[in-house]
């Protein structure tokens, strides 16, 4: 029974080691990025704001019989 408990504890320790390593690598990746991220302009912003009845919306309405 004690051996089984030791295996579980060792498994948890390995998980925590890998989790902390992943955090460090992820943080380093963020710091080493070449260019800052830029938001892409949405296509709907060009056409106007608000609700637009596009062809795929009309197809849904036809299939739902609204």
Short mmCIF file of C-alpha atoms in Angstrom, two decimals:
data_model
loop_
_atom_site.label_atom_id
_atom_site.label_comp_id
_atom_site.label_asym_id
_atom_site.label_seq_id
_atom_site.Cartn_x
_atom_site.Cartn_y
_atom_site.Cartn_z
CA UNK A 1 0.00 0.00 0.00
CA UNK A 2 2.86 2.41 0.83
CA UNK A 3 4.49 1.66 -2.53
CA UNK A 4 1.31 2.66 -4.36
CA UNK A 5 1.15 5.95 -2.45
CA UNK A 6 4.79 6.67 -3.28
CA UNK A 7 4.11 6.12 -6.99
CA UNK A 8 1.19 8.55 -6.91
CA UNK A 9 3.31 11.13 -5.11
CA UNK A 10 6.12 10.70 -7.62
CA UNK A 11 3.64 11.10 -10.47
CA UNK A 12 2.33 14.33 -9.00
CA UNK A 13 5.86 15.65 -8.55
CA UNK A 14 6.71 14.90 -12.18
CA UNK A 15 3.52 16.63 -13.32
CA UNK A 16 4.31 19.73 -11.29
CA UNK A 17 7.86 19.81 -12.64
CA UNK A 18 6.60 19.63 -16.22
CA UNK A 19 3.89 22.21 -15.57
CA UNK A 20 6.39 24.69 -14.17
CA UNK A 21 8.76 24.03 -17.05
CA UNK A 22 5.94 24.66 -19.51
CA UNK A 23 5.15 27.96 -17.80
CA UNK A 24 8.77 29.08 -18.03
CA UNK A 25 9.05 28.09 -21.71
CA UNK A 26 5.75 29.80 -22.53
CA UNK A 27 6.83 33.00 -20.81
CA UNK A 28 10.16 32.96 -22.60
CA UNK A 29 8.35 32.53 -25.90
CA UNK A 30 6.27 35.62 -25.21
CA UNK A 31 9.34 37.65 -24.34
CA UNK A 32 11.24 36.60 -27.45
CA UNK A 33 8.61 37.52 -30.02
CA UNK A 34 9.95 39.70 -32.84
CA UNK A 35 6.92 41.85 -33.58
CA UNK A 36 4.01 42.92 -31.43
CA UNK A 37 0.67 41.39 -32.31
CA UNK A 38 -1.68 43.56 -34.30
CA UNK A 39 -5.41 43.14 -34.47
CA UNK A 40 -6.82 42.35 -37.88
CA UNK A 41 -9.47 44.68 -39.15
CA UNK A 42 -12.86 43.03 -39.30
CA UNK A 43 -14.59 42.92 -42.69
CA UNK A 44 -17.90 43.95 -41.13
CA UNK A 45 -16.35 47.23 -39.96
CA UNK A 46 -16.01 48.33 -43.58
CA UNK A 47 -19.62 47.54 -44.44
CA UNK A 48 -21.13 49.17 -41.35
CA UNK A 49 -22.07 48.23 -37.86
CA UNK A 50 -25.06 46.29 -36.68
CA UNK A 51 -27.13 43.45 -38.05
CA UNK A 52 -26.65 42.49 -41.69
CA UNK A 53 -28.71 39.92 -43.51
CA UNK A 54 -26.04 38.09 -45.48
CA UNK A 55 -26.62 35.15 -47.85
CA UNK A 56 -25.74 32.56 -45.21
CA UNK A 57 -28.17 34.19 -42.75
CA UNK A 58 -30.89 34.10 -45.40
CA UNK A 59 -30.13 30.43 -46.03
CA UNK A 60 -30.53 29.71 -42.32
CA UNK A 61 -33.82 31.56 -42.21
CA UNK A 62 -35.03 29.55 -45.21
CA UNK A 63 -34.04 26.28 -43.55
CA UNK A 64 -35.65 27.28 -40.23
CA UNK A 65 -38.73 28.71 -42.01
CA UNK A 66 -38.80 32.13 -40.39
#
